Amino acid sequence: MRVGLVAAACAAVTAIGLGGPAFGQAQQPQIETRKVEGTDNIYIFRNGNHQAMFIVTKGGVIATDPVAYGRPTGGQQYVDEIRKITNQPIRYLIYSHHHYDHIAGGKAFKDAGARIIGHRNVKARLEPLGDPNTPLPDELVGDQGRVITLGGTRLELHYVGRNHSDSTLVMLLPKEKIVFVVDLLPVGRMPGRGMIDFYPLEAEKSIERILAMNWDRLIPGHPDSGGRLGTKDDARLQLQLLRDASAEMKKLGQGGKCWDTAEKEFALPKYASLPGYEQGLPFIARRYCGLWGRGT
Amino acid sequence: MYRWISMLVLAALTGIAVEASAQQPLYATARVEGTDNVYIYRYGNHQSMFVVTSGGVIATDPIGLGRPQAVTTYIEEIRKITKAPIRYVVYSHHHWDHIAGGKPFKDLGAVFVAHRNAKTRLEAIPNPDVVMPTQWVDKQHTIKLGNTVLELHYVGRNHSDNSLVMRLPKEKIIFVVDWLPINGIQFRGMADTWPLELQESIKKVLAMDWEVLIPGHPGPGGRLGTKDDVRAHLAYLEELSAATKKAAEEGKCYDAAIKEIQLPKYESWPNYKAFLASNIERYCDVWRRGI
């Protein structure tokens, strides 16, 4: 069953490509912009190993994550890429969550007149840190979410609880049946370092809520698995992986083995073929030891 | 300058530090030197303060995760000193390794006390071995029992979002668990910690009036802490934070930062080598990703 899912996910690489050469190759350019196949106006801007969605409408552009951490010109390069497609004003810049590697670099958008939107916890998190490269949102979204309607496009911002952070917004394009979800749902790969900020039990609930939404394709925040888009099967695989990880560590943690012994013994052999398995496993073990060995 | 604990059972040590050596007994109870009624109960590598008053006993963390005998032994140790009723069990924070196993105290009628945020935490991940408190502390609460005053202070988020600083104002003793190591850096990857708020919490603790710190894990040689220890630890965190911030700005987080950052001032601390890399990693999360 699980092997079947992984196989299906692999098969999907060819079925749901972006129509161009696969991401993730050594010779790929640093920056790349692609239109999502089957749409007129949904784009993915990739800078290195991070990516963001933007939408071009006749009422202006909705951009998301600047993905310019440690790349002083990254924000402007993103704006320049949009400018190659349209001269419409950039109306919005929406933050997927508060982590710098996705949202640093917003100044170029602000200078272009965009209004920055993020969940209210983005502000609570970032204000004390005072990062000069990450402007705070101009508008905060509460837990009830928000809908943006611009030039015939409807973009829904959903807050589905705490998961990869406490400030994650799921961005859903209902007409196009596309979601943009960053870091919570890697596509065909093992989760890893992102577990530091992770709410394990609530993340499972979040994924269930995302699965209940009406969408066919998922744009991830990193170009996983050759840059293909995700499917609901990919999301189900991540949910199952988290449940399996939790159950496995629950045995070890309640047996009094956290931290060191449990982390040594912890393994998820069903998922050993997923890219990033070896690197990701210790981060997952550490997080779930906290949960089942310390109650946190 | 340092005040040491003297083991009741090994009174012959006469004030010399208790060696945390391999041959130390599984558990021990020691009266804090210079006090009549403040004790430390240690079981394995965890410890807990209790206070004997004319009105009864105030106990703290049961430290019984996966070892119910640690809790029954805790009660037997108290009973060797006094037959007075055990009135309270105060939780230092919600982590199970410190607070699991309290049921024998509850059976004796003790009232369990914790910070209010611990309620949310304990309800979210129910553990049948953790007794749910019935009294919740917000910013501050004072327990007066017999002629003893015990203040419970919440100084913000640090090692958890519900850590209580327990202060005995008359004795000038505080009991703080897990976030003020003595001669040590932070444990592993500082799981569950808010690093910048931890630094603020420490400043608040330094502003309080106290002389002796009882930690939740025995310090080197079992000695207790002083304000100098806490100042040294705060300096360590500030220096680590500054060094990691600089490394993050130079694009060096994670790997290069972990390789390059060294804080030789602290390398004599016993856990420096074991945990520096994961401490750096945690501050990389702060300064590279805003976590």
Coordinates of C-alpha atoms in Angstrom, one line a residue:
Chain A
M1 CA 0.0 0.0 0.0
R2 CA 2.6 2.5 1.0
V3 CA 5.0 1.4 -1.7
G4 CA 2.1 1.8 -4.1
L5 CA 1.7 5.4 -3.0
V6 CA 5.4 6.2 -3.5
A7 CA 5.3 4.5 -6.9
A8 CA 2.3 6.5 -7.8
A9 CA 4.1 9.7 -6.7
C10 CA 7.1 8.7 -8.9
A11 CA 4.9 8.0 -11.9
A12 CA 3.3 11.4 -11.4
V13 CA 6.7 13.1 -12.2
T14 CA 6.0 12.6 -15.8
A15 CA 2.3 13.0 -15.7
I16 CA 2.2 16.3 -13.9
G17 CA 5.3 18.1 -15.0
L18 CA 5.5 21.8 -15.6
G19 CA 6.1 21.3 -19.3
G20 CA 9.8 22.3 -19.2
P21 CA 13.0 20.6 -18.2
A22 CA 12.9 19.3 -14.6
F23 CA 14.1 21.4 -11.7
G24 CA 16.7 20.1 -9.5
Q25 CA 19.4 19.5 -12.2
A26 CA 22.9 20.6 -11.6
Q27 CA 22.9 22.8 -14.7
Q28 CA 19.6 24.6 -13.9
P29 CA 19.7 28.4 -13.8
Q30 CA 19.6 30.1 -10.4
I31 CA 16.3 31.8 -11.3
E32 CA 13.5 30.5 -13.3
T33 CA 9.8 31.5 -14.0
R34 CA 7.3 29.0 -15.3
K35 CA 3.6 29.1 -16.1
V36 CA 1.7 26.3 -14.4
E37 CA 0.5 24.0 -17.2
G38 CA -3.2 24.2 -18.0
T39 CA -3.6 27.8 -16.6
D40 CA -3.4 31.2 -18.2
N41 CA -2.1 33.2 -15.4
I42 CA -0.6 31.1 -12.5
Y43 CA 3.2 31.2 -12.3
I44 CA 6.0 29.7 -10.3
F45 CA 9.0 31.8 -9.6
R46 CA 12.0 29.7 -8.4
N47 CA 15.2 31.1 -6.9
G48 CA 17.7 28.3 -6.1
N49 CA 15.9 25.8 -4.0
H50 CA 13.0 28.0 -3.0
Q51 CA 9.9 28.9 -5.0
A52 CA 6.8 31.0 -4.8
M53 CA 3.5 31.3 -6.7
F54 CA 2.3 34.5 -8.4
I55 CA -0.9 35.2 -10.2
V56 CA -1.4 37.7 -13.1
T57 CA -4.8 39.2 -13.4
K58 CA -6.2 42.1 -15.3
G59 CA -6.6 43.9 -12.0
G60 CA -3.0 43.5 -11.0
V61 CA -0.6 40.9 -9.7
I62 CA -0.8 38.8 -6.6
A63 CA 2.7 37.7 -5.5
T64 CA 3.7 35.4 -2.7
D65 CA 6.9 34.7 -0.8
P66 CA 9.9 36.8 -2.0
V67 CA 12.3 33.8 -1.3
A68 CA 15.3 36.1 -1.1
Y69 CA 17.0 35.2 2.2
G70 CA 20.7 35.9 1.9
R71 CA 20.1 37.1 -1.7
P72 CA 20.1 40.9 -1.5
T73 CA 18.9 41.2 -5.1
G74 CA 16.5 38.3 -5.0
G75 CA 13.4 40.4 -4.3
Q76 CA 14.1 42.8 -7.2
Q77 CA 14.9 39.9 -9.5
Y78 CA 11.5 38.4 -8.7
V79 CA 9.8 41.7 -9.5
D80 CA 11.8 41.9 -12.7
E81 CA 10.6 38.4 -13.7
I82 CA 7.0 39.5 -13.1
R83 CA 7.7 42.6 -15.2
K84 CA 8.7 40.4 -18.2
I85 CA 5.2 39.0 -18.2
T86 CA 3.0 42.0 -17.3
N87 CA 3.2 45.7 -16.5
Q88 CA 0.1 45.4 -14.2
P89 CA 0.8 46.8 -10.7
I90 CA 1.8 44.3 -8.1
R91 CA -1.1 44.6 -5.6
Y92 CA -0.3 42.1 -3.0
L93 CA 2.6 40.1 -1.5
I94 CA 1.4 37.3 0.7
Y95 CA 3.6 35.5 3.2
S96 CA 3.1 31.7 3.4
H97 CA 4.5 31.7 7.0
H98 CA 7.1 33.6 9.0
H99 CA 10.3 31.8 8.2
Y100 CA 12.9 34.1 6.6
D101 CA 14.2 31.6 4.0
H102 CA 10.8 32.1 2.4
I103 CA 9.8 35.7 3.1
A104 CA 13.0 37.8 3.4
G105 CA 13.4 40.3 0.6
G106 CA 10.0 41.9 0.4
K107 CA 11.2 45.5 0.1
A108 CA 11.3 45.4 -3.7
F109 CA 7.6 44.5 -3.7
K110 CA 6.8 47.2 -1.1
D111 CA 8.7 49.7 -3.3
A112 CA 6.6 48.6 -6.2
G113 CA 3.4 49.4 -4.2
A114 CA 2.4 46.0 -3.0
R115 CA 0.5 45.5 0.2
I116 CA 2.1 42.8 2.3
I117 CA -0.3 40.3 3.9
G118 CA 0.5 37.6 6.5
H119 CA -1.1 35.7 9.3
R120 CA -1.2 37.7 12.5
N121 CA 1.3 35.4 14.1
V122 CA 3.9 36.4 11.5
K123 CA 4.0 39.8 13.2
A124 CA 4.1 38.4 16.7
R125 CA 7.1 36.2 15.6
L126 CA 9.1 38.7 13.6
E127 CA 8.6 41.9 15.5
P128 CA 10.9 40.9 18.3
L129 CA 13.6 39.8 15.9
G130 CA 13.7 43.1 14.0
D131 CA 15.2 41.6 10.8
P132 CA 16.1 44.5 8.4
N133 CA 15.4 42.3 5.3
T134 CA 11.9 41.2 6.2
P135 CA 9.3 43.9 6.2
L136 CA 6.4 43.2 8.6
P137 CA 3.0 42.6 7.0
D138 CA 0.8 45.7 6.3
E139 CA -2.3 43.7 6.8
L140 CA -2.8 40.8 9.2
V141 CA -5.1 37.8 8.6
G142 CA -6.8 36.2 11.6
D143 CA -7.6 32.6 12.0
Q144 CA -10.8 33.0 10.0
G145 CA -8.7 33.6 6.9
R146 CA -9.4 36.0 4.1
V147 CA -10.4 36.1 0.4
I148 CA -8.7 38.2 -2.2
T149 CA -10.6 38.9 -5.4
L150 CA -8.7 40.7 -8.1
G151 CA -9.4 41.0 -11.8
G152 CA -11.6 37.9 -12.0
T153 CA -9.3 35.7 -9.8
R154 CA -10.3 34.5 -6.4
L155 CA -7.6 33.5 -4.0
E156 CA -8.5 32.1 -0.6
L157 CA -6.2 32.4 2.3
H158 CA -7.0 29.6 4.8
Y159 CA -5.5 29.3 8.3
V160 CA -5.8 25.6 9.2
G161 CA -4.1 25.8 12.7
R162 CA -0.6 25.3 13.8
N163 CA 1.5 22.9 11.8
H164 CA 4.9 23.7 10.3
S165 CA 4.6 27.0 12.0
D166 CA 1.9 28.9 13.9
S167 CA 1.6 31.3 11.0
T168 CA 1.0 29.2 7.9
L169 CA -1.5 30.3 5.3
V170 CA -2.8 27.8 2.8
M171 CA -3.5 29.6 -0.5
L172 CA -6.2 28.1 -2.5
L173 CA -7.3 29.0 -6.1
P174 CA -10.7 27.4 -6.2
K175 CA -11.4 27.9 -9.9
E176 CA -8.0 26.5 -10.9
K177 CA -8.0 23.9 -8.1
I178 CA -4.5 24.7 -7.1
V179 CA -3.1 25.2 -3.6
F180 CA 0.2 26.8 -2.6
V181 CA 1.4 25.3 0.7
V182 CA 4.9 25.9 1.9
D183 CA 7.0 23.4 3.9
L184 CA 4.1 21.5 5.5
L185 CA 3.7 19.2 2.5
P186 CA 6.9 18.3 0.8
V187 CA 6.3 16.6 -2.5
G188 CA 7.6 13.1 -2.6
R189 CA 10.4 13.7 -0.1
M190 CA 11.2 13.2 3.5
P191 CA 10.5 16.2 5.9
G192 CA 13.6 17.3 7.8
R193 CA 15.0 20.4 9.3
G194 CA 11.6 22.1 9.3
M195 CA 10.6 19.9 12.3
I196 CA 12.2 22.3 14.7
D197 CA 9.2 24.6 14.6
F198 CA 6.7 21.8 14.2
Y199 CA 3.4 21.1 16.1
P200 CA 3.1 17.3 15.4
L201 CA -0.5 16.5 16.5
E202 CA -1.9 19.8 15.1
A203 CA -0.1 19.3 11.8
E204 CA -2.0 16.0 11.3
K205 CA -5.2 17.9 11.7
S206 CA -4.1 20.7 9.4
I207 CA -3.3 18.2 6.6
E208 CA -6.7 16.5 7.1
R209 CA -8.3 19.9 6.6
I210 CA -6.2 20.6 3.5
L211 CA -7.2 17.2 2.1
A212 CA -10.8 18.1 2.6
M213 CA -10.4 21.2 0.4
N214 CA -11.2 21.0 -3.3
W215 CA -7.9 21.0 -5.3
D216 CA -6.0 18.8 -7.7
R217 CA -2.5 20.2 -7.7
L218 CA -0.2 21.5 -5.0
I219 CA 2.6 24.0 -5.5
P220 CA 5.3 23.4 -2.8
G221 CA 7.7 26.0 -1.5
H222 CA 10.7 23.9 -2.6
P223 CA 11.1 22.3 -6.0
D224 CA 11.0 18.7 -4.8
S225 CA 11.0 15.6 -6.9
G226 CA 12.2 17.2 -10.1
G227 CA 10.0 20.2 -9.7
R228 CA 6.7 18.5 -10.3
L229 CA 3.5 19.6 -8.6
G230 CA 2.0 17.6 -5.8
T231 CA -1.3 15.7 -5.7
K232 CA -3.6 14.6 -2.9
D233 CA -1.7 11.3 -2.9
D234 CA 1.4 13.2 -2.0
A235 CA -0.4 14.9 0.9
R236 CA -1.8 11.6 2.1
L237 CA 1.7 10.1 2.0
Q238 CA 3.0 12.9 4.2
L239 CA 0.1 12.5 6.6
Q240 CA 0.7 8.8 6.9
L241 CA 4.4 9.3 7.4
L242 CA 3.7 11.7 10.3
R243 CA 1.3 9.2 11.8
D244 CA 3.7 6.4 11.4
A245 CA 6.6 8.4 12.9
S246 CA 4.4 9.4 15.8
A247 CA 3.3 5.8 16.5
E248 CA 6.8 4.5 16.3
M249 CA 8.2 7.2 18.6
K250 CA 5.3 6.9 21.0
K251 CA 6.4 3.3 21.7
L252 CA 10.0 4.3 22.3
G253 CA 9.2 7.5 24.2
Q254 CA 6.7 5.9 26.6
G255 CA 9.2 3.1 27.1
G256 CA 11.5 5.7 28.6
K257 CA 14.1 5.7 25.8
C258 CA 14.1 9.4 24.9
W259 CA 16.4 11.0 24.0
D260 CA 19.5 9.2 22.9
T261 CA 18.4 5.5 22.8
A262 CA 15.1 6.3 21.1
E263 CA 16.8 8.4 18.5
K264 CA 19.3 5.6 17.7
E265 CA 16.5 3.0 17.5
F266 CA 14.0 5.1 15.5
A267 CA 13.5 4.1 11.9
L268 CA 10.8 4.3 9.3
P269 CA 11.8 1.6 6.8
K270 CA 8.6 2.0 4.8
Y271 CA 9.9 5.4 3.7
A272 CA 13.5 4.5 3.2
S273 CA 13.3 5.1 -0.5
L274 CA 12.1 8.7 -0.2
P275 CA 14.7 11.3 -1.1
G276 CA 16.1 12.9 2.1
Y277 CA 15.4 9.9 4.3
E278 CA 18.8 9.6 5.9
Q279 CA 19.1 13.4 6.5
G280 CA 15.5 13.9 7.6
L281 CA 15.2 11.0 10.0
P282 CA 17.1 12.5 12.9
F283 CA 15.1 15.7 12.8
I284 CA 11.8 13.7 12.9
A285 CA 13.1 11.5 15.7
R286 CA 14.1 14.5 17.8
R287 CA 10.8 16.2 17.3
Y288 CA 8.7 13.2 18.2
C289 CA 10.9 12.3 21.2
G290 CA 10.0 15.8 22.5
L291 CA 6.3 14.8 22.0
W292 CA 6.3 11.3 23.4
G293 CA 9.3 11.5 25.8
R294 CA 8.6 15.0 27.3
G295 CA 5.0 15.8 26.5
T296 CA 5.8 18.8 24.3
Chain B
M1 CA 31.3 31.9 48.1
Y2 CA 29.5 28.9 46.8
R3 CA 27.1 27.2 49.2
W4 CA 27.2 23.5 48.9
I5 CA 24.7 20.9 49.8
S6 CA 25.6 18.4 52.4
M7 CA 24.1 15.0 52.2
L8 CA 22.3 13.9 55.3
V9 CA 23.4 10.4 54.8
L10 CA 27.0 11.4 54.3
A11 CA 27.2 14.1 56.9
A12 CA 30.9 13.3 57.2
L13 CA 31.5 15.0 53.9
T14 CA 31.2 18.2 55.9
G15 CA 30.3 20.6 53.2
I16 CA 32.4 19.2 50.4
A17 CA 30.7 18.8 47.1
V18 CA 28.8 15.6 46.4
E19 CA 30.6 13.9 43.6
A20 CA 28.3 13.0 40.7
S21 CA 30.3 9.9 40.1
A22 CA 29.3 6.6 38.8
Q23 CA 29.3 5.1 42.2
Q24 CA 26.9 7.6 43.7
P25 CA 23.7 6.1 45.1
L26 CA 20.6 6.0 42.9
Y27 CA 18.9 8.6 45.1
A28 CA 19.8 10.9 47.9
T29 CA 18.1 13.6 50.0
A30 CA 20.1 16.6 51.2
R31 CA 19.3 19.6 53.3
V32 CA 20.4 22.8 51.8
E33 CA 23.2 24.1 54.0
G34 CA 22.3 27.1 56.1
T35 CA 18.6 26.2 56.1
D36 CA 16.5 24.3 58.6
N37 CA 13.9 23.0 56.3
V38 CA 14.8 23.2 52.6
Y39 CA 15.7 19.9 51.0
I40 CA 16.8 18.5 47.7
Y41 CA 15.6 15.1 46.7
R42 CA 17.6 13.6 43.8
Y43 CA 16.8 10.4 42.0
G44 CA 19.1 9.5 39.2
N45 CA 19.9 12.6 37.2
H46 CA 16.8 14.6 38.2
Q47 CA 16.2 16.5 41.4
S48 CA 13.4 18.4 43.1
M49 CA 13.1 20.8 46.0
F50 CA 10.9 20.3 49.0
V51 CA 10.2 22.5 52.0
V52 CA 9.2 21.3 55.4
T53 CA 7.1 23.7 57.5
S54 CA 5.1 23.6 60.7
G55 CA 2.0 23.6 58.5
G56 CA 3.0 20.7 56.3
V57 CA 5.3 20.0 53.4
I58 CA 5.5 21.7 50.0
A59 CA 6.9 19.3 47.4
T60 CA 7.8 20.1 43.8
D61 CA 8.4 18.0 40.7
P62 CA 7.7 14.3 41.3
I63 CA 10.5 13.3 38.8
G64 CA 8.9 9.8 38.2
L65 CA 8.7 9.3 34.5
G66 CA 8.9 5.6 33.8
R67 CA 10.0 4.9 37.4
P68 CA 7.1 5.0 39.9
Q69 CA 9.6 3.9 42.6
A70 CA 11.2 7.4 42.3
V71 CA 8.0 8.9 43.6
T72 CA 7.3 6.4 46.4
T73 CA 11.0 6.8 47.5
Y74 CA 10.5 10.6 47.4
I75 CA 7.6 10.3 49.8
E76 CA 9.5 7.8 52.0
E77 CA 12.4 10.3 52.1
I78 CA 10.1 13.1 53.2
R79 CA 8.6 10.7 55.8
K80 CA 12.0 10.1 57.3
I81 CA 12.2 13.9 58.1
T82 CA 8.6 14.7 59.0
K83 CA 5.2 13.2 59.5
A84 CA 3.5 16.5 58.6
P85 CA 1.0 16.3 55.8
I86 CA 2.3 16.9 52.2
R87 CA 0.1 19.9 51.3
Y88 CA 1.4 20.8 47.8
V89 CA 3.1 19.6 44.7
V90 CA 4.3 22.4 42.5
Y91 CA 5.3 21.7 38.9
S92 CA 8.3 23.5 37.5
H93 CA 7.0 23.2 33.9
H94 CA 5.1 20.7 31.8
H95 CA 7.9 18.3 30.7
W96 CA 7.1 14.8 31.7
D97 CA 10.6 13.8 32.8
H98 CA 10.1 16.3 35.7
I99 CA 6.4 16.0 36.5
A100 CA 5.2 12.4 35.7
G101 CA 4.3 10.0 38.5
G102 CA 2.7 12.3 41.1
K103 CA -0.3 10.0 41.9
P104 CA 1.1 8.8 45.3
F105 CA 1.3 12.5 46.4
K106 CA -2.3 13.0 45.2
D107 CA -3.4 10.0 47.2
L108 CA -2.0 11.7 50.3
G109 CA -4.1 14.7 49.6
A110 CA -1.5 17.1 48.1
V111 CA -2.9 20.0 45.9
F112 CA -1.1 20.2 42.6
V113 CA -0.1 23.6 41.3
A114 CA 1.3 24.7 37.9
H115 CA 1.4 27.6 35.5
R116 CA -1.8 28.0 33.5
N117 CA -0.1 27.3 30.2
A118 CA 0.8 23.9 31.5
K119 CA -3.0 23.1 31.4
T120 CA -3.2 23.6 27.7
R121 CA -0.1 21.6 27.2
L122 CA -1.2 18.7 29.4
E123 CA -4.6 18.6 27.9
A124 CA -3.3 18.5 24.4
I125 CA -1.1 15.4 25.0
P126 CA -2.8 13.5 27.8
N127 CA -0.5 11.2 29.9
P128 CA -2.2 9.0 32.5
D129 CA 1.0 9.2 34.6
V130 CA 0.8 13.0 34.9
V131 CA -1.5 14.3 37.6
M132 CA -3.5 17.2 36.4
P133 CA -3.1 20.2 38.7
T134 CA -6.1 21.9 40.2
Q135 CA -4.5 25.2 41.0
W136 CA -3.2 27.4 38.2
V137 CA -0.8 30.3 38.4
D138 CA -0.8 33.3 36.1
K139 CA 1.8 35.9 36.7
Q140 CA 2.5 35.3 40.3
H141 CA 1.2 33.3 43.3
T142 CA 2.4 33.0 46.9
I143 CA 2.0 29.9 49.0
K144 CA 2.2 30.5 52.8
L145 CA 2.4 27.5 54.9
G146 CA 3.5 27.4 58.5
N147 CA 6.1 30.1 58.7
T148 CA 7.3 29.6 55.2
V149 CA 6.6 31.8 52.2
L150 CA 7.1 30.3 48.7
E151 CA 6.7 32.6 45.7
L152 CA 5.8 31.3 42.3
H153 CA 6.9 33.6 39.5
Y154 CA 6.2 33.4 35.8
V155 CA 8.9 35.3 34.0
G156 CA 7.8 34.6 30.4
R157 CA 8.6 31.9 27.9
N158 CA 12.1 30.3 28.1
H159 CA 12.7 26.6 28.2
S160 CA 8.9 26.1 28.1
D161 CA 5.9 28.5 28.0
N162 CA 5.0 27.6 31.6
S163 CA 8.1 27.6 33.7
L164 CA 7.7 28.8 37.2
V165 CA 10.6 30.3 39.2
M166 CA 10.0 29.1 42.8
R167 CA 11.5 31.6 45.3
L168 CA 11.9 31.3 49.0
P169 CA 12.4 35.0 49.9
K170 CA 13.4 34.5 53.5
E171 CA 16.0 31.8 52.6
K172 CA 17.0 33.6 49.4
I173 CA 16.8 30.3 47.5
I174 CA 15.3 29.7 44.0
F175 CA 14.4 26.5 42.3
V176 CA 14.5 26.7 38.5
V177 CA 14.4 23.7 36.3
D178 CA 16.3 23.1 33.0
W179 CA 17.1 26.6 31.8
L180 CA 19.8 27.7 34.2
P181 CA 22.5 25.0 34.0
I182 CA 25.4 25.5 36.3
N183 CA 28.7 25.4 34.5
G184 CA 27.0 24.2 31.5
I185 CA 25.6 25.2 28.1
Q186 CA 22.0 24.4 27.1
F187 CA 20.9 20.8 26.7
R188 CA 21.2 19.5 23.2
G189 CA 19.2 21.4 20.6
M190 CA 17.2 23.5 23.2
A191 CA 14.0 21.7 22.3
D192 CA 10.9 23.7 23.1
T193 CA 13.0 26.8 23.9
W194 CA 12.3 30.4 22.9
P195 CA 15.9 31.5 22.8
L196 CA 15.6 35.3 22.8
E197 CA 12.8 35.2 25.4
L198 CA 15.0 32.9 27.5
Q199 CA 17.6 35.6 27.7
E200 CA 14.9 38.0 28.9
S201 CA 13.7 35.5 31.5
I202 CA 17.2 35.2 32.8
K203 CA 17.6 38.9 33.3
K204 CA 14.3 38.9 35.3
V205 CA 15.7 36.1 37.5
L206 CA 18.9 38.0 38.0
A207 CA 16.9 41.0 39.2
M208 CA 15.3 39.0 42.0
D209 CA 16.7 38.8 45.4
W210 CA 18.3 35.4 46.0
E211 CA 21.7 33.8 46.7
V212 CA 21.3 30.1 46.0
L213 CA 19.9 28.4 42.9
I214 CA 18.7 24.8 43.0
P215 CA 18.7 23.3 39.5
G216 CA 16.5 20.5 38.2
H217 CA 19.5 18.3 37.3
P218 CA 22.5 18.1 39.7
G219 CA 25.2 20.6 38.7
P220 CA 28.9 19.6 38.5
G221 CA 29.7 17.8 41.7
G222 CA 26.2 18.5 42.9
R223 CA 26.9 22.1 43.8
L224 CA 24.2 24.7 43.9
G225 CA 24.3 27.9 41.7
T226 CA 24.9 31.5 42.4
K227 CA 24.1 34.7 40.6
D228 CA 27.6 34.5 39.1
D229 CA 26.7 31.2 37.5
V230 CA 23.5 32.7 36.0
R231 CA 25.4 35.8 34.8
A232 CA 28.0 33.5 33.1
H233 CA 25.2 31.5 31.5
L234 CA 23.5 34.6 30.2
A235 CA 26.8 35.9 28.8
Y236 CA 27.2 32.5 27.0
L237 CA 23.8 32.8 25.4
E238 CA 24.4 36.4 24.4
E239 CA 27.7 35.6 22.9
L240 CA 26.4 32.5 21.1
S241 CA 23.4 34.5 19.8
A242 CA 25.7 37.3 18.5
A243 CA 28.1 34.9 16.9
T244 CA 25.4 32.9 15.2
K245 CA 23.6 36.1 14.1
K246 CA 26.7 37.2 12.3
A247 CA 27.2 33.8 10.8
A248 CA 23.6 33.8 9.5
E249 CA 24.1 37.2 7.9
E250 CA 27.1 35.8 6.2
G251 CA 25.1 32.9 4.9
K252 CA 26.9 30.4 7.0
C253 CA 24.0 28.7 8.8
Y254 CA 23.8 25.8 9.3
D255 CA 26.9 23.8 8.5
A256 CA 29.7 26.4 8.3
A257 CA 28.4 28.1 11.4
I258 CA 28.5 24.9 13.3
K259 CA 32.0 24.2 12.1
E260 CA 33.4 27.8 12.7
I261 CA 31.7 29.1 15.9
Q262 CA 33.8 28.5 19.0
L263 CA 33.4 30.1 22.4
P264 CA 36.6 29.1 24.1
K265 CA 35.6 31.0 27.3
Y266 CA 33.2 28.2 28.0
E267 CA 35.0 25.1 26.8
S268 CA 35.8 24.1 30.4
W269 CA 32.1 23.5 31.0
P270 CA 31.6 19.7 30.9
N271 CA 28.9 19.6 28.3
Y272 CA 30.4 22.2 26.0
K273 CA 31.8 19.7 23.4
A274 CA 28.7 17.6 23.4
F275 CA 26.1 20.3 22.9
L276 CA 27.7 23.3 21.3
A277 CA 26.8 22.2 17.7
S278 CA 23.2 21.7 18.6
N279 CA 23.1 25.0 20.5
I280 CA 24.4 26.8 17.4
E281 CA 21.9 25.0 15.3
R282 CA 19.1 26.4 17.5
Y283 CA 20.3 29.9 17.2
C284 CA 20.8 29.4 13.4
D285 CA 17.0 28.7 13.4
V286 CA 16.5 32.0 15.1
W287 CA 18.7 34.1 12.9
R288 CA 18.4 32.3 9.6
R289 CA 14.7 31.5 9.7
G290 CA 13.1 33.6 12.4
I291 CA 12.1 30.7 14.6

